[in-house]
Coordinates of C-alpha atoms in Angstrom, one line a residue:
M26 CA 9.4 -13.5 -5.1
S27 CA 12.0 -15.6 -6.4
G28 CA 14.3 -16.6 -3.7
N29 CA 17.7 -15.3 -5.8
Y30 CA 16.2 -11.6 -4.8
R31 CA 15.6 -12.2 -1.0
P32 CA 17.1 -9.4 1.2
R33 CA 20.8 -10.0 2.8
R34 CA 20.8 -8.5 6.5
R35 CA 23.3 -6.2 7.8
N36 CA 23.9 -5.2 11.1
G37 CA 24.4 -2.3 13.5
R38 CA 22.8 0.6 11.5
P39 CA 19.5 2.1 11.3
A40 CA 17.3 0.4 8.1
A41 CA 18.6 2.5 5.2
A42 CA 16.3 3.4 2.5
G43 CA 16.1 2.2 -1.0
G44 CA 13.1 0.3 -2.1
T45 CA 12.9 -3.5 -0.9
G46 CA 16.6 -3.8 -0.2
A47 CA 16.5 -7.2 -1.7
K48 CA 20.4 -7.6 -2.5
A49 CA 19.5 -9.8 -6.0
D50 CA 21.9 -12.3 -6.7
A51 CA 24.6 -11.8 -9.2
A52 CA 23.0 -14.4 -11.3
G53 CA 20.1 -12.8 -11.8
A54 CA 22.2 -10.1 -13.6
G55 CA 22.9 -12.3 -16.2
T56 CA 19.4 -13.4 -16.5
G57 CA 18.3 -10.1 -16.9
A58 CA 21.3 -8.6 -19.1
A59 CA 20.2 -11.3 -21.8
G60 CA 17.4 -9.5 -22.7
T61 CA 19.0 -5.5 -22.7
H62 CA 20.2 -5.9 -26.5
G63 CA 16.7 -6.8 -27.7
A64 CA 15.2 -4.0 -25.5
G65 CA 18.1 -1.9 -27.2
T66 CA 16.7 -2.4 -30.7
H67 CA 13.4 -1.1 -29.6
G68 CA 12.8 2.5 -29.5
A69 CA 16.1 4.0 -29.7
G70 CA 16.7 6.9 -32.1
S71 CA 15.8 10.8 -31.4
R72 CA 15.5 12.7 -28.6
G73 CA 11.6 12.9 -29.4
A74 CA 11.9 9.0 -28.2
G75 CA 13.0 9.8 -24.8
T76 CA 10.0 12.1 -23.8
R77 CA 7.0 11.3 -21.9
G78 CA 5.3 8.2 -23.3
A79 CA 8.4 6.4 -24.6
G80 CA 7.9 3.8 -22.5
T81 CA 4.7 3.0 -23.2
H82 CA 5.1 3.0 -27.0
G83 CA 7.8 0.6 -26.4
A84 CA 6.2 -1.4 -24.0
G85 CA 3.4 -2.2 -27.2
R86 CA 6.5 -2.9 -29.4
R87 CA 7.9 -5.7 -26.8
A88 CA 4.9 -7.3 -26.3
R89 CA 4.3 -8.2 -29.7
S90 CA 8.1 -8.7 -30.0
S91 CA 9.3 -12.6 -30.7
R92 CA 12.6 -11.9 -29.0
P93 CA 13.1 -12.7 -25.4
A94 CA 11.5 -9.6 -23.0
D95 CA 13.8 -7.9 -21.2
P96 CA 13.1 -7.6 -16.9
R97 CA 15.0 -4.1 -17.2
R98 CA 13.2 -2.7 -19.9
T99 CA 9.9 -4.3 -18.3
A100 CA 10.8 -2.5 -14.9
Y101 CA 11.5 0.6 -16.4
D102 CA 8.2 0.8 -18.7
V103 CA 6.4 0.2 -15.1
L104 CA 8.3 3.4 -13.8
A105 CA 7.1 5.4 -16.7
A106 CA 3.5 4.6 -16.8
V107 CA 3.5 5.4 -12.9
R108 CA 5.2 8.8 -14.1
D109 CA 3.2 9.6 -17.3
R110 CA -0.4 7.9 -16.6
A111 CA -0.4 7.7 -12.9
A112 CA -0.4 4.2 -13.3
Y113 CA -0.5 1.9 -10.2
A114 CA 3.0 -0.6 -10.4
N115 CA 0.6 -3.1 -8.6
L116 CA -1.9 -3.4 -11.2
L117 CA 0.4 -2.6 -14.4
L118 CA 3.4 -5.1 -13.5
P119 CA 1.6 -8.4 -13.4
K120 CA -0.4 -7.2 -16.8
L121 CA 3.2 -6.8 -18.0
L122 CA 5.0 -9.9 -16.6
S123 CA 2.2 -12.2 -17.9
E124 CA 2.2 -10.8 -21.6
R125 CA 5.5 -10.6 -22.3
Q126 CA 5.8 -14.0 -20.6
L127 CA 8.3 -13.3 -18.1
A128 CA 8.1 -15.9 -15.3
G129 CA 10.6 -17.1 -12.9
R130 CA 14.1 -15.6 -12.2
D131 CA 13.1 -12.9 -15.0
A132 CA 9.8 -11.8 -13.5
A133 CA 11.4 -12.0 -9.8
L134 CA 14.5 -9.5 -11.3
A135 CA 11.5 -6.9 -13.1
T136 CA 9.4 -7.2 -9.6
E137 CA 12.4 -6.0 -7.8
L138 CA 13.7 -3.5 -10.0
A139 CA 10.5 -2.0 -10.7
Y140 CA 9.5 -2.0 -6.7
G141 CA 12.6 -1.3 -5.1
T142 CA 13.2 1.6 -7.5
L143 CA 9.8 3.2 -6.4
R144 CA 10.3 2.5 -2.9
G145 CA 13.8 3.8 -2.7
Q146 CA 13.3 7.0 -5.3
G147 CA 14.0 9.4 -2.5
T148 CA 17.0 8.3 -1.5
Y149 CA 18.2 7.5 -4.9
D150 CA 17.7 11.0 -6.0
A151 CA 19.5 12.5 -3.0
I152 CA 22.7 10.1 -4.0
L153 CA 22.1 10.9 -7.8
A154 CA 22.0 14.4 -7.4
A155 CA 25.9 14.0 -5.1
C156 CA 27.2 12.4 -8.5
S157 CA 25.3 14.5 -11.2
D158 CA 26.9 17.8 -12.7
R159 CA 23.4 18.6 -13.6
P160 CA 20.2 19.3 -11.5
L161 CA 18.0 16.3 -11.7
D162 CA 15.0 18.5 -12.3
K163 CA 16.7 19.4 -15.3
L164 CA 17.0 15.7 -17.2
D165 CA 14.5 14.5 -19.2
P166 CA 12.3 12.2 -17.1
P167 CA 13.2 9.0 -18.9
V168 CA 17.0 9.5 -18.0
L169 CA 15.9 10.0 -14.4
D170 CA 14.1 6.7 -14.7
V171 CA 17.5 5.1 -16.1
L172 CA 19.5 6.5 -13.3
R173 CA 17.2 5.5 -10.5
L174 CA 16.9 1.7 -11.9
G175 CA 20.7 2.0 -12.0
A176 CA 21.4 3.4 -8.7
H177 CA 18.7 0.5 -7.2
Q178 CA 20.9 -2.1 -8.9
L179 CA 24.1 -0.8 -7.7
L180 CA 23.2 -0.1 -4.0
N181 CA 20.8 -2.6 -3.2
T182 CA 21.0 -5.7 -5.0
R183 CA 24.0 -8.3 -5.8
I184 CA 24.1 -7.5 -9.4
G185 CA 27.5 -6.7 -10.2
A186 CA 28.6 -3.1 -10.8
H187 CA 29.9 -3.5 -14.2
A188 CA 26.7 -5.1 -15.1
A189 CA 24.5 -2.7 -13.6
V190 CA 26.1 0.2 -15.5
A191 CA 26.4 -1.6 -18.7
T192 CA 22.5 -2.5 -18.8
S193 CA 21.6 1.0 -17.5
V194 CA 23.5 2.5 -20.3
D195 CA 21.8 0.3 -23.0
L196 CA 18.5 0.8 -21.4
A197 CA 19.1 4.7 -21.9
K198 CA 20.3 3.8 -25.5
S199 CA 17.0 2.0 -26.2
V200 CA 14.6 4.5 -24.6
V201 CA 16.1 8.0 -25.4
G202 CA 18.7 7.7 -27.8
P203 CA 22.7 7.6 -27.9
R204 CA 23.1 11.1 -26.9
V205 CA 22.7 10.2 -23.1
S206 CA 24.7 7.2 -22.8
G207 CA 28.2 8.9 -21.6
Y208 CA 26.3 10.7 -19.0
V209 CA 24.4 7.9 -17.6
N210 CA 27.7 5.5 -17.4
A211 CA 29.5 8.8 -15.6
V212 CA 26.9 9.0 -12.8
L213 CA 26.3 5.6 -12.4
R214 CA 30.2 5.0 -12.1
R215 CA 30.1 7.6 -9.3
V216 CA 27.4 5.8 -7.5
A217 CA 29.2 2.8 -7.9
T218 CA 32.0 4.1 -6.0
R219 CA 30.6 4.0 -2.5
D220 CA 28.0 1.3 -1.1
L221 CA 24.4 2.6 0.2
D222 CA 25.6 2.9 3.9
A223 CA 28.6 5.0 2.8
W224 CA 26.3 7.4 0.8
L225 CA 23.9 8.0 3.2
D226 CA 26.5 9.1 5.7
I227 CA 27.3 12.0 2.8
V228 CA 23.7 12.7 1.3
A229 CA 21.7 12.4 4.4
P230 CA 20.9 15.8 6.5
G231 CA 22.5 16.0 10.2
Q232 CA 20.1 13.6 12.5
M233 CA 20.7 16.3 15.3
T234 CA 20.0 19.2 13.1
D235 CA 16.9 18.2 11.3
Q236 CA 16.0 14.8 12.0
D237 CA 12.8 14.7 10.1
S238 CA 14.7 15.4 6.9
Y239 CA 17.4 12.8 7.8
L240 CA 14.6 9.8 8.4
A241 CA 13.2 11.3 4.9
T242 CA 16.3 10.8 3.4
R243 CA 17.4 7.4 5.0
Y244 CA 13.9 5.7 4.5
S245 CA 12.8 7.2 1.5
H246 CA 9.8 9.3 2.4
P247 CA 8.6 12.6 1.7
R248 CA 9.5 14.7 4.8
W249 CA 5.8 15.6 5.3
I250 CA 5.1 11.8 5.9
V251 CA 7.8 11.5 8.6
G252 CA 6.5 14.4 10.6
A253 CA 2.8 13.0 10.0
Y254 CA 4.0 9.4 11.4
R255 CA 5.7 11.0 14.3
A256 CA 2.6 12.5 15.0
A257 CA 0.5 9.5 14.6
L258 CA 2.9 7.3 16.8
G259 CA 2.6 10.3 19.5
D260 CA 4.7 9.6 22.6
A261 CA 6.0 6.1 21.3
A262 CA 7.8 7.7 17.9
G263 CA 11.1 8.2 19.9
D264 CA 10.6 4.7 22.0
P265 CA 12.9 1.8 21.1
A266 CA 11.7 -0.4 18.3
Q267 CA 10.0 -3.4 19.6
P268 CA 12.1 -6.3 18.2
T269 CA 9.0 -8.7 18.2
A270 CA 6.8 -6.2 16.5
A271 CA 8.1 -7.0 12.9
A272 CA 7.8 -11.0 13.5
S273 CA 4.2 -10.5 14.5
A274 CA 2.6 -11.7 11.2
P275 CA 4.8 -13.1 8.3
A276 CA 6.4 -10.7 5.9
D277 CA 9.8 -10.3 4.2
P278 CA 12.2 -7.9 6.1
P279 CA 12.2 -4.5 4.8
A280 CA 14.5 -1.8 3.5
T281 CA 18.2 -3.5 4.1
G282 CA 16.8 -5.7 6.6
E283 CA 18.5 -4.0 9.2
V284 CA 17.2 -3.4 12.7
A285 CA 15.0 0.2 13.0
V286 CA 16.3 2.0 16.3
T287 CA 12.9 3.7 17.1
E288 CA 9.5 3.2 16.7
L289 CA 9.1 5.7 14.0
E290 CA 12.1 4.3 12.0
A291 CA 10.7 0.9 12.4
A292 CA 7.0 2.7 11.4
L293 CA 8.9 4.0 8.0
A294 CA 11.1 1.1 7.4
A295 CA 8.3 -1.2 7.2
G296 CA 6.8 1.3 4.4
N297 CA 9.9 -0.6 2.4
A298 CA 9.0 -3.9 3.3
R299 CA 7.6 -6.3 0.5
P300 CA 4.2 -7.4 1.9
R301 CA 3.0 -11.0 1.2
V302 CA -0.5 -12.2 -0.4
T303 CA -2.9 -12.1 2.5
M304 CA -6.3 -13.8 2.0
A305 CA -9.8 -13.9 3.6
T306 CA -12.3 -16.9 3.5
F307 CA -15.7 -16.1 3.7
P308 CA -17.4 -16.4 7.3
A309 CA -20.1 -18.3 6.3
G310 CA -18.2 -20.9 4.1
P311 CA -15.8 -23.5 4.7
G312 CA -13.5 -22.8 7.8
R313 CA -10.0 -21.3 7.1
D314 CA -8.0 -24.9 7.8
E315 CA -10.4 -26.5 5.2
I316 CA -9.4 -23.6 2.2
M317 CA -5.6 -22.9 2.9
P318 CA -3.2 -24.6 0.6
A319 CA -0.1 -26.5 1.3
G320 CA 2.3 -24.0 2.8
A321 CA 0.0 -21.0 3.5
E322 CA 0.2 -19.7 7.0
P323 CA -2.7 -18.9 9.5
G324 CA -3.5 -15.1 10.0
R325 CA -2.6 -14.3 13.7
W326 CA -5.4 -11.6 14.5
S327 CA -8.6 -12.7 12.2
P328 CA -9.7 -16.1 12.0
Y329 CA -10.4 -15.8 8.2
A330 CA -7.2 -14.5 7.1
F331 CA -4.1 -16.8 5.8
T332 CA -0.9 -15.6 4.0
L333 CA 0.4 -17.5 0.8
Q334 CA 4.1 -18.1 0.6
S335 CA 3.6 -18.9 -3.1
G336 CA 1.7 -19.7 -5.8
D337 CA -1.3 -18.0 -7.8
P338 CA -4.5 -17.0 -5.4
A339 CA -6.6 -16.5 -8.8
P340 CA -8.1 -20.2 -8.6
L341 CA -9.3 -19.7 -4.7
I342 CA -10.7 -16.2 -5.9
E343 CA -12.6 -17.8 -8.7
S344 CA -14.2 -20.5 -6.9
G345 CA -15.5 -17.6 -4.1
A346 CA -13.1 -19.9 -1.3
A347 CA -11.4 -16.7 -0.7
A348 CA -10.2 -13.2 -1.4
V349 CA -7.5 -11.0 -1.6
Q350 CA -7.7 -8.8 1.7
D351 CA -5.4 -7.5 4.2
E352 CA -5.6 -8.8 7.5
G353 CA -6.0 -5.1 9.0
S354 CA -8.9 -4.6 6.7
Q355 CA -10.6 -7.7 8.0
L356 CA -10.1 -6.6 11.3
A357 CA -12.1 -3.5 10.4
A358 CA -14.8 -5.2 9.1
M359 CA -15.0 -7.3 12.0
A360 CA -14.8 -4.4 14.6
V361 CA -18.2 -3.1 13.4
T362 CA -20.0 -6.0 14.1
H363 CA -18.4 -6.4 17.6
A364 CA -19.5 -3.3 18.6
P365 CA -22.5 -2.8 21.0
V366 CA -25.8 -1.5 19.8
A367 CA -28.4 -0.3 22.0
P368 CA -30.7 -3.0 22.6
V369 CA -33.8 -1.6 23.2
A370 CA -33.3 0.9 20.5
S371 CA -32.7 -1.6 18.3
L372 CA -36.2 -3.5 19.3
A373 CA -38.0 -0.2 18.7
A374 CA -36.5 1.0 15.7
N375 CA -36.8 -2.8 13.8
G376 CA -40.4 -3.3 14.5
G377 CA -40.0 -5.7 18.1
G378 CA -37.0 -7.6 16.8
E379 CA -36.5 -8.0 13.3
A380 CA -32.9 -8.4 11.6
E381 CA -30.7 -6.1 12.1
R382 CA -29.6 -3.7 8.8
W383 CA -26.4 -3.0 8.0
L384 CA -24.5 -1.0 5.4
D385 CA -21.2 -0.5 3.5
L386 CA -20.9 3.1 2.3
C387 CA -18.2 3.0 0.5
A388 CA -18.1 -0.5 -0.8
G389 CA -16.3 -0.6 -3.9
P390 CA -14.5 -2.7 -4.5
G391 CA -16.3 -5.3 -2.3
G392 CA -13.4 -6.7 0.1
K393 CA -14.9 -5.8 3.4
S394 CA -18.4 -6.1 1.9
R395 CA -18.0 -9.6 1.3
L396 CA -16.4 -10.3 4.9
L397 CA -19.3 -8.0 6.1
Y398 CA -22.1 -10.1 4.2
G399 CA -20.7 -13.3 5.7
L400 CA -20.7 -11.9 9.3
A401 CA -24.1 -10.7 8.7
A402 CA -25.5 -14.2 7.5
A403 CA -24.3 -15.7 11.0
S404 CA -26.8 -13.3 12.7
G405 CA -29.4 -13.0 10.0
A406 CA -28.8 -9.2 9.1
T407 CA -29.3 -8.0 6.0
L408 CA -26.5 -5.9 4.0
V409 CA -26.6 -2.6 1.9
A410 CA -23.5 -1.9 -0.1
A411 CA -23.6 1.6 -1.5
E412 CA -21.1 2.8 -4.1
L413 CA -20.5 5.9 -6.1
H414 CA -18.9 4.6 -9.0
P415 CA -20.8 2.4 -11.3
H416 CA -17.4 0.1 -12.2
R417 CA -16.6 0.0 -8.8
A418 CA -20.3 -1.3 -7.8
A419 CA -19.9 -3.6 -10.4
L420 CA -17.0 -5.2 -8.6
V421 CA -18.7 -5.5 -5.4
A422 CA -21.7 -7.3 -6.9
E423 CA -19.1 -9.4 -8.4
A424 CA -17.4 -10.1 -5.1
L425 CA -20.7 -10.8 -3.2
A426 CA -21.8 -13.2 -6.2
R427 CA -19.6 -15.4 -5.7
V428 CA -20.4 -16.3 -2.1
S429 CA -24.2 -15.9 -2.7
G430 CA -26.9 -18.7 -1.9
A431 CA -30.2 -19.5 -1.4
D432 CA -29.6 -20.2 3.0
L433 CA -28.0 -16.4 2.8
P434 CA -29.7 -13.3 3.7
R435 CA -30.6 -10.9 1.5
H436 CA -28.2 -8.4 0.3
E437 CA -28.2 -5.4 -2.1
V438 CA -25.7 -3.6 -4.2
I439 CA -26.7 0.0 -5.3
V440 CA -25.0 3.0 -6.8
A441 CA -25.3 6.2 -4.4
D442 CA -23.6 9.0 -3.7
G443 CA -22.8 8.3 -0.1
T444 CA -22.8 12.1 1.0
K445 CA -26.2 12.5 -0.5
P446 CA -27.8 9.2 0.2
P447 CA -31.3 8.2 -1.3
W448 CA -32.2 6.3 2.1
S449 CA -33.8 7.8 5.0
D450 CA -31.9 8.9 8.3
G451 CA -31.8 6.4 10.7
T452 CA -32.3 3.4 8.6
F453 CA -29.3 1.1 9.5
D454 CA -28.3 -0.3 13.1
R455 CA -24.6 -0.5 11.6
V456 CA -22.8 1.7 9.2
L457 CA -19.2 1.0 7.8
V458 CA -17.2 4.0 6.4
D459 CA -14.2 3.0 4.5
A460 CA -13.4 6.4 3.4
P461 CA -11.4 7.3 0.2
C462 CA -8.1 8.6 2.0
S463 CA -4.4 8.9 0.4
G464 CA -3.3 5.2 1.0
L465 CA -0.4 6.3 3.3
G466 CA -0.8 3.2 5.2
A467 CA -0.5 0.9 2.3
L468 CA 3.0 2.3 1.2
R469 CA 4.3 -1.6 1.4
R470 CA 1.7 -2.4 -1.8
R471 CA 1.4 0.9 -3.2
P472 CA 5.1 2.4 -3.4
E473 CA 4.8 5.5 -5.7
A474 CA 1.8 6.7 -3.5
R475 CA 4.0 8.5 -1.3
W476 CA 5.5 10.5 -4.4
R477 CA 1.8 11.3 -5.2
K478 CA 0.6 12.8 -2.6
S479 CA 1.6 15.9 -1.2
E480 CA -0.2 17.9 2.4
D481 CA -2.3 19.9 0.1
D482 CA -4.0 16.8 -1.6
L483 CA -5.2 16.0 2.0
K484 CA -7.4 19.4 2.0
E485 CA -10.0 17.9 -0.6
L486 CA -9.8 14.1 0.8
T487 CA -10.5 14.9 4.4
A488 CA -13.4 17.5 3.5
L489 CA -14.9 14.1 1.6
Q490 CA -14.0 12.2 5.0
R491 CA -15.7 14.5 7.2
D492 CA -19.1 14.6 4.7
L493 CA -19.1 11.1 4.4
L494 CA -19.0 10.3 8.2
R495 CA -21.5 13.1 9.0
S496 CA -23.6 11.4 6.5
A497 CA -23.0 7.9 8.2
L498 CA -24.0 9.2 11.6
K499 CA -27.3 10.5 10.2
S500 CA -27.9 6.7 8.0
V501 CA -27.6 5.0 11.7
R502 CA -30.5 4.9 14.0
P503 CA -29.8 6.4 17.6
G504 CA -28.3 3.6 19.7
G505 CA -26.7 2.4 16.4
V506 CA -22.5 2.2 15.3
V507 CA -20.4 3.5 13.0
A508 CA -17.0 2.5 11.9
Y509 CA -14.8 4.8 10.4
V510 CA -11.8 3.6 8.5
T511 CA -9.2 4.5 6.4
C512 CA -6.0 2.9 5.3
S513 CA -3.8 5.8 6.4
P514 CA -2.3 6.8 9.9
V515 CA -2.1 10.3 9.3
P516 CA -4.2 12.2 11.9
A517 CA -5.2 14.9 9.4
E518 CA -7.4 11.9 8.0
T519 CA -8.0 10.3 11.2
S520 CA -8.3 11.5 14.5
D521 CA -8.9 14.8 13.3
V522 CA -11.9 14.1 11.2
V523 CA -13.4 11.8 13.9
A524 CA -12.8 14.7 16.7
D525 CA -14.4 17.6 14.4
V526 CA -17.6 15.5 13.6
V527 CA -18.4 14.5 16.8
A528 CA -18.0 18.0 18.1
A529 CA -20.4 18.7 16.0
A530 CA -23.1 15.9 16.6
P531 CA -23.7 16.3 20.5
G532 CA -24.7 12.7 22.0
T533 CA -22.2 10.9 19.9
E534 CA -20.2 8.5 22.0
I535 CA -16.7 7.2 20.9
L536 CA -16.5 4.2 22.1
D537 CA -13.2 2.0 23.2
T538 CA -12.2 0.6 19.7
P539 CA -8.9 -1.1 21.0
A540 CA -11.4 -3.2 23.4
L541 CA -13.3 -4.3 20.8
L542 CA -9.9 -5.6 19.1
S543 CA -8.7 -7.0 22.7
G544 CA -6.8 -10.1 21.1
V545 CA -4.8 -7.8 19.3
P546 CA -1.9 -5.8 21.1
G547 CA -0.5 -2.4 20.5
T548 CA -3.5 -0.8 19.0
R549 CA -4.2 2.2 21.1
S550 CA -3.5 5.5 18.9
A551 CA -2.4 9.0 20.4
D552 CA -6.3 9.3 21.5
P553 CA -6.7 5.7 23.0
R554 CA -10.2 5.2 21.9
H555 CA -9.1 4.9 18.5
A556 CA -7.4 2.0 17.2
Q557 CA -4.0 2.4 15.0
L558 CA -2.6 -0.8 13.1
W559 CA 0.7 -0.6 11.7
P560 CA 3.1 -2.6 9.9
H561 CA 6.0 -2.7 12.0
R562 CA 3.6 -4.1 15.1
H563 CA 1.0 -6.2 13.3
G564 CA 2.0 -7.1 10.1
T565 CA -1.2 -5.4 8.6
D566 CA -1.6 -2.2 6.3
A567 CA -1.7 0.8 8.7
I568 CA -5.5 0.6 9.0
F569 CA -7.1 3.5 11.6
I570 CA -10.4 2.4 13.2
A571 CA -12.8 4.4 15.2
I572 CA -16.7 3.1 16.4
L573 CA -18.6 5.9 17.3
R574 CA -22.5 5.4 18.6
R575 CA -25.3 7.8 17.8
G576 CA -27.0 9.1 20.6
E577 CA -30.4 8.6 21.7
S578 CA -31.7 11.9 20.9

């Protein structure tokens, strides 16, 4: 992220919602505006030009145009693709930046506008509703996307109000047509009459009467997620936020950079922070100090982690020296290898001391498999990586191929349904279940996820999670261990799943997972046997880890 778009800190108020909160330098407005007229020449016209998919068509024309690419149009195209095609912003935006040859300040502006608008959508919608004479759900979706982009520029960047309104009107003409220009102009001019804090005083529900709705508006999260985070934090939710928590790992400040008041607010504010790129070295390869480029910072918890301040990670990835992997994910893979297995049962099951057999049950796209493979090499264990989807299994194979060598133990990548495995019961000593989940622990990286998921969506996910954990317990031998991991702190996906499966599996023991991560403070969850990592405490994604041991009988 360019220095021109870094957050400006405020004092004395809870952290407000609204995306990354980066107060973009007014100079960025000039840079972004330079391409606006070019954007206006593409896609303008009839009402049909503003219907679903307009941004996608404009994206194609823009990529082939010889005119300068426009950061605002690029940000809009990301929002349109997220809306229309369920695209992932973190995958699409880098592709568009490359195709349109946006770099430096222009790339920083496009990134800030796309991610910031997605993060702050809930707050901006509340403010836009107060400024509009039409219900937001009656607007053409492209018009609403333009208004959200304009609101982010006005309320959370240093772009001047005149430039923010004018460029938004031009963008509306480009993607919908001139008929909406007056409406967009009027709404955004009303937005510009107050700053973010003043608007929040007006639109956020009363904190004393409906605290979760108040926090949902202020921190731009759906209300049900606020409640789920509160449940995950348990008694700690109302405690004062720890002043050292946000400094536990490198990260750009959350939201507007203000200090959150309670632990729950700190957790919500962290969902609006910009994460930096975290890498993992290969445990059986060169040490971290040999791999880290200049300016990188070592991770605090994993001996294989380091964080890039800037630069392109691609050369490190292509060489196999390192891979992009959140430090919390690294800790999850490490935890299953630290858990003690029953030694006598191990010798019997392995025919008198053969190497252990490890299983990554939901292996795609391969980050944890890569780390497990390196850890297996240290003990001579063999690894099987199973993945349901062939294209994701191919990614696992590719990740392992980058680090394979003649002196490393055997590994195998297979396409298999983890709920109906092709192997016999009791085959493995250690099993990692990185279960498909809502991804609500990685909102920093996937800002659109909070608006895509609902409580109803969890029902199908949690049924699958239970099936996978049951299968893992059958796949591990008596006395072996299973790690159940999700990138979500939501109890329905974490502690509830573990409790239900263990209740139906007599003899299964829940190990003290925080003790296995003894070097990492503050990991105990509402059930103290489970570990819950948090962005605001640990600088990681909100990773849940529970280690189970299968009973001997």
